[in-house]
PDB file of C-alpha atoms in Angstrom:
ATOM      1  CA  MET R   1     -10.500  32.360   7.161  1.00 52.00           C
ATOM      2  CA  ALA R   2     -10.807  28.731   8.165  1.00 57.00           C
ATOM      3  CA  ASP R   3     -13.729  27.289  10.117  1.00 56.00           C
ATOM      4  CA  GLY R   4     -13.094  27.164  13.825  1.00 62.00           C
ATOM      5  CA  ALA R   5     -14.898  26.940  17.147  1.00 61.00           C
ATOM      6  CA  MET R   6     -15.993  30.586  16.910  1.00 66.00           C
ATOM      7  CA  ALA R   7     -16.163  31.228  13.156  1.00 64.00           C
ATOM      8  CA  TYR R   8     -17.376  29.686   9.908  1.00 66.00           C
ATOM      9  CA  ALA R   9     -15.948  30.175   6.430  1.00 69.00           C
ATOM     10  CA  ASP R  10     -19.255  30.414   4.555  1.00 87.00           C
ATOM     11  CA  LEU R  11     -20.387  31.330   1.070  1.00 90.00           C
ATOM     12  CA  GLU R  12     -23.798  32.754   0.169  1.00 92.00           C
ATOM     13  CA  PHE R  13     -25.370  33.175  -3.246  1.00 94.00           C
ATOM     14  CA  ARG R  14     -26.854  36.622  -3.837  1.00 95.00           C
ATOM     15  CA  ASP R  15     -28.636  38.184  -6.807  1.00 97.00           C
ATOM     16  CA  VAL R  16     -27.870  41.470  -8.511  1.00 97.00           C
ATOM     17  CA  SER R  17     -29.555  42.908 -11.599  1.00 98.00           C
ATOM     18  CA  SER R  18     -27.520  45.451 -13.523  1.00 98.00           C
ATOM     19  CA  VAL R  19     -26.155  45.995 -17.026  1.00 97.00           C
ATOM     20  CA  SER R  20     -24.192  49.173 -16.302  1.00 96.00           C
ATOM     21  CA  GLY R  21     -20.928  50.177 -14.675  1.00 97.00           C
ATOM     22  CA  GLN R  22     -19.004  47.281 -13.180  1.00 96.00           C
ATOM     23  CA  TRP R  23     -21.793  44.885 -14.237  1.00 97.00           C
ATOM     24  CA  ARG R  24     -21.709  45.582 -17.982  1.00 96.00           C
ATOM     25  CA  ASP R  25     -21.397  42.146 -19.668  1.00 95.00           C
ATOM     26  CA  VAL R  26     -20.620  40.532 -16.280  1.00 96.00           C
ATOM     27  CA  TYR R  27     -22.684  37.458 -15.423  1.00 97.00           C
ATOM     28  CA  GLY R  28     -21.366  36.767 -11.939  1.00 97.00           C
ATOM     29  CA  LYS R  29     -18.743  37.740  -9.368  1.00 97.00           C
ATOM     30  CA  TRP R  30     -17.171  36.286  -6.288  1.00 95.00           C
ATOM     31  CA  SER R  31     -17.098  38.905  -3.564  1.00 94.00           C
ATOM     32  CA  PRO R  32     -14.826  38.050  -0.620  1.00 91.00           C
ATOM     33  CA  GLN R  33     -16.120  39.560   2.616  1.00 84.00           C
ATOM     34  CA  HIS R  34     -15.047  39.604   6.232  1.00 80.00           C
ATOM     35  CA  GLY R  35     -17.002  36.589   7.415  1.00 79.00           C
ATOM     36  CA  THR R  36     -19.361  35.191   4.794  1.00 87.00           C
ATOM     37  CA  ASP R  37     -18.256  35.567   1.162  1.00 91.00           C
ATOM     38  CA  HIS R  38     -20.833  36.303  -1.531  1.00 93.00           C
ATOM     39  CA  LEU R  39     -21.206  34.703  -4.930  1.00 96.00           C
ATOM     40  CA  LEU R  40     -23.185  37.235  -6.956  1.00 97.00           C
ATOM     41  CA  MET R  41     -25.325  36.147  -9.909  1.00 98.00           C
ATOM     42  CA  ASN R  42     -26.427  38.868 -12.340  1.00 98.00           C
ATOM     43  CA  ARG R  43     -30.106  38.286 -13.103  1.00 98.00           C
ATOM     44  CA  ALA R  44     -30.039  41.000 -15.775  1.00 98.00           C
ATOM     45  CA  TYR R  45     -28.292  38.416 -17.989  1.00 98.00           C
ATOM     46  CA  LEU R  46     -29.182  35.107 -16.313  1.00 98.00           C
ATOM     47  CA  ASP R  47     -32.965  35.293 -15.814  1.00 97.00           C
ATOM     48  CA  ASP R  48     -35.215  33.329 -18.164  1.00 97.00           C
ATOM     49  CA  GLY R  49     -35.481  35.120 -21.514  1.00 96.00           C
ATOM     50  CA  LYS R  50     -32.228  37.054 -21.009  1.00 96.00           C
ATOM     51  CA  ARG R  51     -28.932  36.696 -22.932  1.00 92.00           C
ATOM     52  CA  ARG R  52     -27.701  33.733 -20.828  1.00 96.00           C
ATOM     53  CA  GLY R  53     -31.027  32.835 -19.234  1.00 96.00           C
ATOM     54  CA  THR R  54     -30.858  29.053 -19.107  1.00 96.00           C
ATOM     55  CA  ASP R  55     -30.072  26.603 -16.324  1.00 96.00           C
ATOM     56  CA  GLU R  56     -26.954  25.537 -18.243  1.00 96.00           C
ATOM     57  CA  HIS R  57     -25.553  29.073 -18.230  1.00 96.00           C
ATOM     58  CA  ARG R  58     -26.515  29.711 -14.600  1.00 97.00           C
ATOM     59  CA  ARG R  59     -24.748  26.507 -13.489  1.00 95.00           C
ATOM     60  CA  ARG R  60     -21.690  27.345 -15.579  1.00 96.00           C
ATOM     61  CA  VAL R  61     -21.422  30.885 -14.163  1.00 96.00           C
ATOM     62  CA  ALA R  62     -21.924  29.591 -10.598  1.00 96.00           C
ATOM     63  CA  ALA R  63     -19.228  26.925 -11.094  1.00 95.00           C
ATOM     64  CA  HIS R  64     -16.796  29.526 -12.495  1.00 95.00           C
ATOM     65  CA  GLU R  65     -17.350  31.870  -9.544  1.00 95.00           C
ATOM     66  CA  LEU R  66     -17.133  28.992  -7.067  1.00 94.00           C
ATOM     67  CA  GLY R  67     -13.695  28.279  -8.540  1.00 94.00           C
ATOM     68  CA  HIS R  68     -12.666  31.796  -7.508  1.00 94.00           C
ATOM     69  CA  ALA R  69     -14.080  31.236  -4.018  1.00 92.00           C
ATOM     70  CA  LEU R  70     -11.919  28.104  -3.780  1.00 91.00           C
ATOM     71  CA  GLY R  71      -8.831  30.182  -4.523  1.00 91.00           C
ATOM     72  CA  PHE R  72      -8.375  29.886  -8.286  1.00 93.00           C
ATOM     73  CA  CYS R  73      -7.633  32.791 -10.626  1.00 93.00           C
ATOM     74  CA  HIS R  74      -8.495  33.139 -14.313  1.00 94.00           C
ATOM     75  CA  LYS R  75      -6.543  30.704 -16.453  1.00 92.00           C
ATOM     76  CA  SER R  76      -4.649  31.349 -19.665  1.00 90.00           C
ATOM     77  CA  TYR R  77      -6.070  29.928 -22.891  1.00 89.00           C
ATOM     78  CA  ASP R  78      -2.718  28.286 -23.666  1.00 87.00           C
ATOM     79  CA  GLU R  79      -3.038  26.187 -20.475  1.00 83.00           C
ATOM     80  CA  GLY R  80      -5.811  24.131 -22.065  1.00 86.00           C
ATOM     81  CA  TRP R  81      -9.574  24.161 -21.606  1.00 90.00           C
ATOM     82  CA  SER R  82     -10.671  25.609 -18.302  1.00 92.00           C
ATOM     83  CA  LEU R  83     -13.876  26.619 -16.578  1.00 93.00           C
ATOM     84  CA  LEU R  84     -11.772  29.490 -15.180  1.00 94.00           C
ATOM     85  CA  TRP R  85     -11.083  31.251 -18.480  1.00 93.00           C
ATOM     86  CA  ALA R  86     -11.805  34.980 -18.138  1.00 93.00           C
ATOM     87  CA  ASP R  87     -13.980  35.129 -21.284  1.00 93.00           C
ATOM     88  CA  TYR R  88     -17.300  33.485 -20.519  1.00 93.00           C
ATOM     89  CA  GLY R  89     -18.105  33.327 -24.225  1.00 92.00           C
ATOM     90  CA  GLN R  90     -15.207  30.924 -24.708  1.00 93.00           C
ATOM     91  CA  ILE R  91     -16.367  28.770 -21.786  1.00 94.00           C
ATOM     92  CA  ALA R  92     -19.897  28.639 -23.226  1.00 94.00           C
ATOM     93  CA  GLU R  93     -18.652  27.968 -26.779  1.00 94.00           C
ATOM     94  CA  GLN R  94     -16.668  24.947 -25.579  1.00 93.00           C
ATOM     95  CA  LYS R  95     -19.638  23.879 -23.404  1.00 93.00           C
ATOM     96  CA  LEU R  96     -17.418  23.535 -20.347  1.00 92.00           C
ATOM     97  CA  ASN R  97     -19.829  22.480 -17.616  1.00 89.00           C
ATOM     98  CA  GLY R  98     -17.470  21.418 -14.866  1.00 88.00           C
ATOM     99  CA  PRO R  99     -13.844  21.169 -13.921  1.00 89.00           C
ATOM    100  CA  THR R 100     -11.475  19.675 -16.459  1.00 90.00           C
ATOM    101  CA  ALA R 101      -8.865  17.046 -15.545  1.00 90.00           C
ATOM    102  CA  LYS R 102      -6.315  19.855 -15.222  1.00 88.00           C
ATOM    103  CA  GLY R 103      -8.687  21.783 -12.940  1.00 89.00           C
ATOM    104  CA  ILE R 104      -9.187  18.745 -10.709  1.00 92.00           C
ATOM    105  CA  GLU R 105      -5.416  18.291 -10.543  1.00 91.00           C
ATOM    106  CA  ALA R 106      -5.010  21.956  -9.530  1.00 89.00           C
ATOM    107  CA  TYR R 107      -7.707  21.562  -6.871  1.00 91.00           C
ATOM    108  CA  HIS R 108      -5.873  18.612  -5.291  1.00 94.00           C
ATOM    109  CA  ALA R 109      -2.563  20.457  -5.449  1.00 93.00           C
ATOM    110  CA  LEU R 110      -4.129  23.368  -3.551  1.00 91.00           C
ATOM    111  CA  TRP R 111      -6.500  21.550  -1.177  1.00 90.00           C
ATOM    112  CA  GLY R 112      -5.167  17.988  -0.955  1.00 89.00           C
TER     113      GLY R 112
END
């Protein structure tokens, strides 16, 4: 939904804390909603002292999920390095901390 006189296309960050079910080995999720979308950060893995509990990992997970909120899907590994790879371990291993040149190009193709 686009912003208009009577509506706003907003995104809110929310915390979850779970290591079971749909949250097993999941650090974050974009959750589209009617109205305000939610970007969920899993504190069970991202809090200080946890598996990915550093600012670097939290920023990386947030950037990945924000990519989904902007309309991007997971990218194939043969398309080159991408913050939108499905396997977070690969993103972390390559220390991808922001959009790549190909990601920026895709953004402009989608949004202008």
